Amino acid sequence: MSNSNYLKGLLEPLVLKLLHEQGRMYGYEITQRMRNLTAGQVQLTEGALYPLLHKLEADGLVEAEQEMYNNRMRKYYRLSRKGKKQSVQAIESLQQFFQVLGMLVQPKIQAP
Amino acid sequence: MSESRIQLTDSEIEQLYRFCARHYVHWYDVQAELVDHLATAIEEKIAANPKLGFEQALDDVYRGFGYKGFAGVVAERTAQVQRANQKLRRSLFFSYFRWPKMVLTLLVTTAIYSLGKWLPGQVMEWVAAALVLCVLVWQFVLAARIGSISKRVSKKLLLTESAGSGLLFGNVFMQVYVSQRIWGTENEFSDIRLYALIALLTLSVVAMMSYYEYCKALYEKARQQYPAAFA
């Protein structure tokens, strides 16, 4: 099973976490940041990222702002107030989920 | 993030806009984000491998969008814009039934009710016809205003696509009033006919006013976010 299959459900909290840490980011920057942080193990496709960013924007979790960059328009995303709360909860949920996964993958031998 | 030293030319950026249009992305507000993504990725690829041509780099980057290409991005963006616009439209419509705009709605209903109670039946027939006519004329005035605002947009925007096609919604209430003979006999302006006029005319006015505000809000938002799309 490829990493992208594991990643599908985790994408939203991971993107929220990145935005929480970085302040504001544009789409391409998010894909590259994700790639660099995981040493290329996680490759976030553009086809998955933009629909997610647009969904987060529609849900009011992120706010977008446009700026001219060189000879083109660049759209930056940042967490809204609602998104900041949601990102903290999402990161906690993610950590709990990994602990549960750890219990499943490497169960401790119970003493009799 | 490190910035590449290569910078695409204006004509290459234009080429990217045309590339998006060829791949069924017809709206400037959707194209702009994709063009920046493609351009940044191409610049980085060429910086890493100067022998790589623009076209080859573009093909490589586009492959990153998967077998669906831009279709998934467009579908989600369309759904998001429609959802947000419907929410805005609903909110503006119902704002006329909440403070402070409710005062205006109450004024309209009270004015028609008072006319219906004070004027003789036959005179009220003519007044009702005149009110219906006024609403229809007013609809054309609002349509013309929206048309004049929309002319300032030089590029097609997904954000404003639904503006300008919903004014007739207000007209529906008037048509119901005009087409129904059940409101009363021909010689008498009955109470039921008066209440129908009040309800349908008020709904019609509220629908038209809120729709006009909705269109103005969309164009204003578009102007702030995408000034380059305005002439």
Tab-separated table of C-alpha atoms in Angstrom:
chain	number	residue	atom	x	y	z
A	1	MET	CA	0.000	0.000	0.000
A	2	SER	CA	1.438	3.398	-0.970
A	3	ASN	CA	1.885	6.330	1.416
A	4	SER	CA	-0.784	8.295	-0.444
A	5	ASN	CA	-3.420	5.774	0.606
A	6	TYR	CA	-2.532	6.274	4.279
A	7	LEU	CA	-2.398	10.008	3.763
A	8	LYS	CA	-5.927	10.585	2.432
A	9	GLY	CA	-7.677	10.985	5.780
A	10	LEU	CA	-4.749	12.784	7.371
A	11	LEU	CA	-4.362	15.465	4.767
A	12	GLU	CA	-6.656	18.029	6.373
A	13	PRO	CA	-5.047	18.028	9.864
A	14	LEU	CA	-1.577	18.010	8.294
A	15	VAL	CA	-2.321	21.051	6.138
A	16	LEU	CA	-3.913	22.829	9.125
A	17	LYS	CA	-0.805	22.037	11.170
A	18	LEU	CA	1.489	23.440	8.475
A	19	LEU	CA	-0.539	26.640	8.245
A	20	HIS	CA	-0.583	26.874	12.048
A	21	GLU	CA	3.224	26.771	12.108
A	22	GLN	CA	3.986	28.860	9.029
A	23	GLY	CA	1.377	31.600	9.274
A	24	ARG	CA	0.531	31.896	5.605
A	25	MET	CA	1.443	29.747	2.636
A	26	TYR	CA	0.577	29.364	-1.035
A	27	GLY	CA	-0.393	26.090	-2.664
A	28	TYR	CA	2.912	25.134	-4.257
A	29	GLU	CA	4.755	26.029	-1.061
A	30	ILE	CA	2.586	23.590	0.920
A	31	THR	CA	3.361	20.702	-1.448
A	32	GLN	CA	7.092	21.436	-1.273
A	33	ARG	CA	7.113	21.940	2.494
A	34	MET	CA	5.368	18.610	2.973
A	35	ARG	CA	7.869	16.931	0.669
A	36	ASN	CA	10.883	18.478	2.418
A	37	LEU	CA	9.683	17.731	5.940
A	38	THR	CA	9.191	14.058	5.088
A	39	ALA	CA	12.355	13.767	2.961
A	40	GLY	CA	10.220	13.015	-0.069
A	41	GLN	CA	8.292	10.207	1.623
A	42	VAL	CA	5.028	12.123	1.450
A	43	GLN	CA	4.232	13.637	-1.934
A	44	LEU	CA	1.120	15.703	-1.715
A	45	THR	CA	-0.415	15.893	-5.189
A	46	GLU	CA	-1.780	19.156	-6.511
A	47	GLY	CA	-4.992	17.401	-7.486
A	48	ALA	CA	-5.575	16.590	-3.808
A	49	LEU	CA	-4.267	19.806	-2.258
A	50	TYR	CA	-6.274	22.482	-4.086
A	51	PRO	CA	-9.710	20.868	-3.629
A	52	LEU	CA	-8.843	20.545	0.081
A	53	LEU	CA	-7.729	24.187	0.369
A	54	HIS	CA	-10.918	25.324	-1.372
A	55	LYS	CA	-13.007	23.172	0.969
A	56	LEU	CA	-11.220	24.614	4.016
A	57	GLU	CA	-11.834	28.106	2.639
A	58	ALA	CA	-15.542	27.356	2.137
A	59	ASP	CA	-15.782	25.969	5.673
A	60	GLY	CA	-14.257	29.180	7.007
A	61	LEU	CA	-11.176	27.439	8.417
A	62	VAL	CA	-8.758	29.293	6.162
A	63	GLU	CA	-8.797	32.761	4.664
A	64	ALA	CA	-7.258	33.580	1.322
A	65	GLU	CA	-5.521	36.736	0.169
A	66	GLN	CA	-4.112	37.591	-3.225
A	67	GLU	CA	-0.904	39.436	-3.928
A	68	MET	CA	1.081	40.170	-7.038
A	69	TYR	CA	4.256	38.111	-7.197
A	70	ASN	CA	6.559	39.009	-10.113
A	71	ASN	CA	4.260	39.042	-13.125
A	72	ARG	CA	1.433	36.958	-11.716
A	73	MET	CA	-1.146	36.762	-8.978
A	74	ARG	CA	-0.357	34.608	-5.940
A	75	LYS	CA	-2.980	33.319	-3.539
A	76	TYR	CA	-1.933	32.867	0.073
A	77	TYR	CA	-3.853	30.892	2.672
A	78	ARG	CA	-3.835	31.536	6.409
A	79	LEU	CA	-5.826	30.059	9.274
A	80	SER	CA	-8.915	31.946	10.327
A	81	ARG	CA	-9.774	32.277	14.036
A	82	LYS	CA	-12.054	29.251	13.670
A	83	GLY	CA	-9.261	27.439	11.790
A	84	LYS	CA	-6.750	28.118	14.574
A	85	LYS	CA	-9.013	26.428	17.137
A	86	GLN	CA	-9.724	23.597	14.725
A	87	SER	CA	-6.013	23.063	13.992
A	88	VAL	CA	-5.180	22.666	17.695
A	89	GLN	CA	-7.962	20.092	18.071
A	90	ALA	CA	-6.934	18.362	14.844
A	91	ILE	CA	-3.297	18.049	15.983
A	92	GLU	CA	-4.385	16.598	19.351
A	93	SER	CA	-6.731	14.145	17.635
A	94	LEU	CA	-3.952	13.167	15.265
A	95	GLN	CA	-1.547	12.489	18.139
A	96	GLN	CA	-4.165	10.389	19.952
A	97	PHE	CA	-4.829	8.503	16.741
A	98	PHE	CA	-1.123	7.712	16.325
A	99	GLN	CA	-0.995	6.419	19.930
A	100	VAL	CA	-3.935	4.117	19.218
A	101	LEU	CA	-2.286	2.979	16.006
A	102	GLY	CA	0.908	2.293	17.947
A	103	MET	CA	-1.059	0.075	20.339
A	104	LEU	CA	-2.402	-1.869	17.382
A	105	VAL	CA	0.835	-2.169	15.463
A	106	GLN	CA	3.060	-2.926	18.452
A	107	PRO	CA	0.830	-4.242	21.239
A	108	LYS	CA	2.558	-4.570	24.608
A	109	ILE	CA	2.508	-8.051	26.064
A	110	GLN	CA	0.144	-7.976	29.010
A	111	ALA	CA	1.454	-9.456	32.219
A	112	PRO	CA	-0.601	-12.481	33.346
B	1	MET	CA	10.832	28.358	0.870
B	2	SER	CA	13.808	29.079	-1.412
B	3	GLU	CA	12.997	31.218	-4.435
B	4	SER	CA	14.369	30.146	-7.830
B	5	ARG	CA	16.287	32.774	-9.802
B	6	ILE	CA	14.534	31.889	-13.056
B	7	GLN	CA	11.501	33.995	-13.807
B	8	LEU	CA	8.973	33.215	-16.507
B	9	THR	CA	8.296	35.962	-19.033
B	10	ASP	CA	4.947	37.694	-19.459
B	11	SER	CA	4.322	35.776	-22.676
B	12	GLU	CA	5.019	32.466	-20.912
B	13	ILE	CA	2.559	33.446	-18.167
B	14	GLU	CA	-0.003	34.221	-20.880
B	15	GLN	CA	0.757	30.822	-22.386
B	16	LEU	CA	-0.065	29.246	-19.008
B	17	TYR	CA	-3.442	31.042	-18.929
B	18	ARG	CA	-4.163	29.654	-22.403
B	19	PHE	CA	-3.019	26.204	-21.233
B	20	CYS	CA	-5.551	26.359	-18.374
B	21	ALA	CA	-8.308	27.448	-20.764
B	22	ARG	CA	-7.466	24.531	-23.088
B	23	HIS	CA	-7.884	22.238	-20.092
B	24	TYR	CA	-11.409	23.522	-19.387
B	25	VAL	CA	-10.532	26.100	-16.751
B	26	HIS	CA	-12.350	29.101	-18.191
B	27	TRP	CA	-12.518	31.363	-15.139
B	28	TYR	CA	-9.804	33.874	-14.345
B	29	ASP	CA	-10.207	33.424	-10.564
B	30	VAL	CA	-9.484	29.696	-10.867
B	31	GLN	CA	-6.832	30.120	-13.551
B	32	ALA	CA	-4.830	32.668	-11.507
B	33	GLU	CA	-4.025	30.218	-8.719
B	34	LEU	CA	-3.213	27.391	-11.130
B	35	VAL	CA	-1.007	29.635	-13.247
B	36	ASP	CA	1.024	30.655	-10.188
B	37	HIS	CA	1.380	27.013	-9.194
B	38	LEU	CA	2.466	25.945	-12.683
B	39	ALA	CA	4.816	28.923	-13.039
B	40	THR	CA	6.531	28.391	-9.660
B	41	ALA	CA	6.985	24.691	-10.317
B	42	ILE	CA	8.298	25.311	-13.853
B	43	GLU	CA	10.755	27.948	-12.596
B	44	GLU	CA	12.103	25.531	-9.996
B	45	LYS	CA	12.408	22.729	-12.530
B	46	ILE	CA	14.265	24.907	-15.032
B	47	ALA	CA	16.501	26.283	-12.257
B	48	ALA	CA	17.406	22.708	-11.286
B	49	ASN	CA	17.892	21.636	-14.910
B	50	PRO	CA	18.556	24.591	-17.252
B	51	LYS	CA	18.468	22.321	-20.310
B	52	LEU	CA	14.799	21.616	-19.678
B	53	GLY	CA	12.549	23.594	-22.011
B	54	PHE	CA	9.434	25.457	-20.910
B	55	GLU	CA	7.070	23.035	-22.668
B	56	GLN	CA	8.742	19.951	-21.210
B	57	ALA	CA	8.713	21.432	-17.726
B	58	LEU	CA	5.024	22.315	-18.127
B	59	ASP	CA	4.174	18.740	-19.145
B	60	ASP	CA	6.062	17.406	-16.107
B	61	VAL	CA	4.295	19.781	-13.713
B	62	TYR	CA	0.853	19.149	-15.193
B	63	ARG	CA	1.371	15.413	-14.681
B	64	GLY	CA	1.441	16.180	-10.934
B	65	PHE	CA	-2.277	16.961	-11.096
B	66	GLY	CA	-2.964	13.290	-11.781
B	67	TYR	CA	-5.104	11.667	-14.459
B	68	LYS	CA	-8.033	14.021	-13.789
B	69	GLY	CA	-5.881	17.067	-14.538
B	70	PHE	CA	-7.566	20.258	-13.369
B	71	ALA	CA	-11.043	18.647	-13.243
B	72	GLY	CA	-10.944	17.918	-9.491
B	73	VAL	CA	-9.766	21.445	-8.695
B	74	VAL	CA	-12.493	23.001	-10.860
B	75	ALA	CA	-15.220	20.738	-9.432
B	76	GLU	CA	-14.351	21.520	-5.804
B	77	ARG	CA	-13.919	25.224	-6.507
B	78	THR	CA	-17.278	25.360	-8.312
B	79	ALA	CA	-19.025	23.546	-5.452
B	80	GLN	CA	-17.384	25.849	-2.905
B	81	VAL	CA	-18.315	29.040	-4.762
B	82	GLN	CA	-21.908	27.849	-5.284
B	83	ARG	CA	-22.256	26.925	-1.616
B	84	ALA	CA	-20.854	30.248	-0.422
B	85	ASN	CA	-22.968	32.247	-2.899
B	86	GLN	CA	-26.184	30.424	-1.984
B	87	LYS	CA	-25.473	31.050	1.690
B	88	LEU	CA	-24.917	34.756	1.011
B	89	ARG	CA	-28.084	34.981	-1.098
B	90	ARG	CA	-30.209	33.261	1.557
B	91	SER	CA	-28.745	35.428	4.291
B	92	LEU	CA	-29.487	38.657	2.349
B	93	PHE	CA	-33.060	37.506	1.590
B	94	PHE	CA	-33.847	36.653	5.215
B	95	SER	CA	-32.164	39.841	6.470
B	96	TYR	CA	-35.361	41.614	5.357
B	97	PHE	CA	-37.217	39.655	8.015
B	98	ARG	CA	-34.768	40.630	10.763
B	99	TRP	CA	-33.937	43.917	12.437
B	100	PRO	CA	-33.160	46.534	11.049
B	101	LYS	CA	-34.293	45.783	7.484
B	102	MET	CA	-37.528	44.323	8.828
B	103	VAL	CA	-38.691	47.919	9.254
B	104	LEU	CA	-38.667	48.310	5.458
B	105	THR	CA	-40.613	45.067	4.993
B	106	LEU	CA	-43.172	46.156	7.594
B	107	LEU	CA	-43.480	49.566	5.910
B	108	VAL	CA	-44.297	47.936	2.547
B	109	THR	CA	-46.876	45.584	4.070
B	110	THR	CA	-48.474	48.317	6.191
B	111	ALA	CA	-48.635	50.716	3.252
B	112	ILE	CA	-50.409	48.190	1.003
B	113	TYR	CA	-52.721	47.130	3.833
B	114	SER	CA	-53.676	50.738	4.574
B	115	LEU	CA	-54.357	51.432	0.889
B	116	GLY	CA	-56.499	48.288	0.677
B	117	LYS	CA	-58.546	49.292	3.719
B	118	TRP	CA	-59.030	52.964	2.880
B	119	LEU	CA	-59.536	52.940	-0.872
B	120	PRO	CA	-62.763	51.757	-2.517
B	121	GLY	CA	-62.578	48.315	-4.181
B	122	GLN	CA	-62.559	49.546	-7.765
B	123	VAL	CA	-59.855	52.128	-7.098
B	124	MET	CA	-57.792	49.489	-5.306
B	125	GLU	CA	-58.021	47.345	-8.450
B	126	TRP	CA	-56.170	50.068	-10.338
B	127	VAL	CA	-53.740	50.707	-7.497
B	128	ALA	CA	-52.906	46.975	-7.325
B	129	ALA	CA	-52.331	46.895	-11.096
B	130	ALA	CA	-50.124	49.984	-10.826
B	131	LEU	CA	-48.101	48.415	-7.991
B	132	VAL	CA	-47.561	45.242	-10.029
B	133	LEU	CA	-46.475	47.363	-12.990
B	134	CYS	CA	-44.108	49.361	-10.780
B	135	VAL	CA	-42.479	46.169	-9.527
B	136	LEU	CA	-42.033	44.941	-13.108
B	137	VAL	CA	-40.488	48.244	-14.234
B	138	TRP	CA	-38.293	48.317	-11.160
B	139	GLN	CA	-37.085	44.848	-12.041
B	140	PHE	CA	-35.858	46.145	-15.411
B	141	VAL	CA	-34.120	49.061	-13.678
B	142	LEU	CA	-32.292	46.704	-11.306
B	143	ALA	CA	-31.403	44.370	-14.189
B	144	ALA	CA	-29.920	47.330	-16.075
B	145	ARG	CA	-27.897	48.360	-13.007
B	146	ILE	CA	-26.535	44.829	-12.579
B	147	GLY	CA	-25.768	44.738	-16.298
B	148	SER	CA	-23.812	47.974	-16.014
B	149	ILE	CA	-21.758	46.620	-13.076
B	150	SER	CA	-21.076	43.355	-14.915
B	151	LYS	CA	-19.718	45.266	-17.935
B	152	ARG	CA	-16.786	46.418	-15.787
B	153	VAL	CA	-15.540	42.815	-15.555
B	154	SER	CA	-13.193	42.109	-18.427
B	155	LYS	CA	-12.476	38.474	-17.546
B	156	LYS	CA	-14.813	35.597	-16.816
B	157	LEU	CA	-15.038	34.924	-13.078
B	158	LEU	CA	-16.503	31.872	-11.380
B	159	LEU	CA	-17.260	34.033	-8.357
B	160	THR	CA	-19.709	36.263	-10.229
B	161	GLU	CA	-21.097	33.678	-12.637
B	162	SER	CA	-24.405	33.380	-10.784
B	163	ALA	CA	-24.925	37.170	-10.716
B	164	GLY	CA	-27.450	38.544	-13.168
B	165	SER	CA	-29.594	35.467	-13.722
B	166	GLY	CA	-31.852	35.470	-10.666
B	167	LEU	CA	-33.824	38.700	-10.828
B	168	LEU	CA	-36.831	36.967	-12.407
B	169	PHE	CA	-37.234	35.033	-9.160
B	170	GLY	CA	-38.897	38.109	-7.695
B	171	ASN	CA	-41.164	38.274	-10.720
B	172	VAL	CA	-42.538	34.800	-9.947
B	173	PHE	CA	-44.511	36.157	-6.978
B	174	MET	CA	-46.067	38.822	-9.166
B	175	GLN	CA	-46.999	36.257	-11.793
B	176	VAL	CA	-48.718	34.149	-9.129
B	177	TYR	CA	-50.736	37.196	-8.079
B	178	VAL	CA	-51.648	38.215	-11.622
B	179	SER	CA	-52.498	34.711	-12.865
B	180	GLN	CA	-54.704	33.632	-9.930
B	181	ARG	CA	-58.379	34.463	-10.135
B	182	ILE	CA	-59.082	32.839	-6.781
B	183	TRP	CA	-58.149	36.006	-4.894
B	184	GLY	CA	-61.596	37.485	-5.456
B	185	THR	CA	-64.358	38.333	-7.919
B	186	GLU	CA	-63.758	40.841	-10.694
B	187	ASN	CA	-65.930	43.581	-9.188
B	188	GLU	CA	-64.666	43.415	-5.653
B	189	PHE	CA	-61.233	43.739	-4.054
B	190	SER	CA	-61.723	41.111	-1.358
B	191	ASP	CA	-59.712	40.729	1.833
B	192	ILE	CA	-58.136	37.511	0.594
B	193	ARG	CA	-57.025	39.352	-2.538
B	194	LEU	CA	-55.548	42.143	-0.429
B	195	TYR	CA	-53.618	39.687	1.748
B	196	ALA	CA	-52.366	37.877	-1.358
B	197	LEU	CA	-51.209	41.202	-2.803
B	198	ILE	CA	-49.458	42.142	0.446
B	199	ALA	CA	-47.689	38.774	0.760
B	200	LEU	CA	-46.707	38.361	-2.886
B	201	LEU	CA	-45.716	41.975	-3.500
B	202	THR	CA	-43.633	42.065	-0.316
B	203	LEU	CA	-41.910	38.795	-1.246
B	204	SER	CA	-41.309	40.118	-4.729
B	205	VAL	CA	-39.759	43.360	-3.483
B	206	VAL	CA	-37.634	41.540	-0.899
B	207	ALA	CA	-36.464	38.976	-3.475
B	208	MET	CA	-35.466	41.692	-5.946
B	209	MET	CA	-33.784	43.954	-3.391
B	210	SER	CA	-31.844	41.112	-1.809
B	211	TYR	CA	-30.819	39.781	-5.218
B	212	TYR	CA	-29.542	43.193	-6.276
B	213	GLU	CA	-27.529	43.443	-3.044
B	214	TYR	CA	-26.232	39.929	-3.631
B	215	CYS	CA	-24.968	40.797	-7.121
B	216	LYS	CA	-23.343	44.002	-5.872
B	217	ALA	CA	-21.645	42.097	-3.014
B	218	LEU	CA	-20.292	39.485	-5.440
B	219	TYR	CA	-18.846	42.078	-7.805
B	220	GLU	CA	-17.371	44.039	-4.903
B	221	LYS	CA	-15.719	40.911	-3.511
B	222	ALA	CA	-14.428	40.039	-6.985
B	223	ARG	CA	-13.051	43.555	-7.468
B	224	GLN	CA	-11.172	43.362	-4.166
B	225	GLN	CA	-9.787	39.882	-4.787
B	226	TYR	CA	-9.124	40.061	-8.538
B	227	PRO	CA	-8.588	43.712	-9.554
B	228	ALA	CA	-6.855	42.546	-12.735
B	229	ALA	CA	-10.164	41.080	-13.944
B	230	PHE	CA	-11.758	44.527	-13.994
B	231	ALA	CA	-11.400	46.958	-16.880
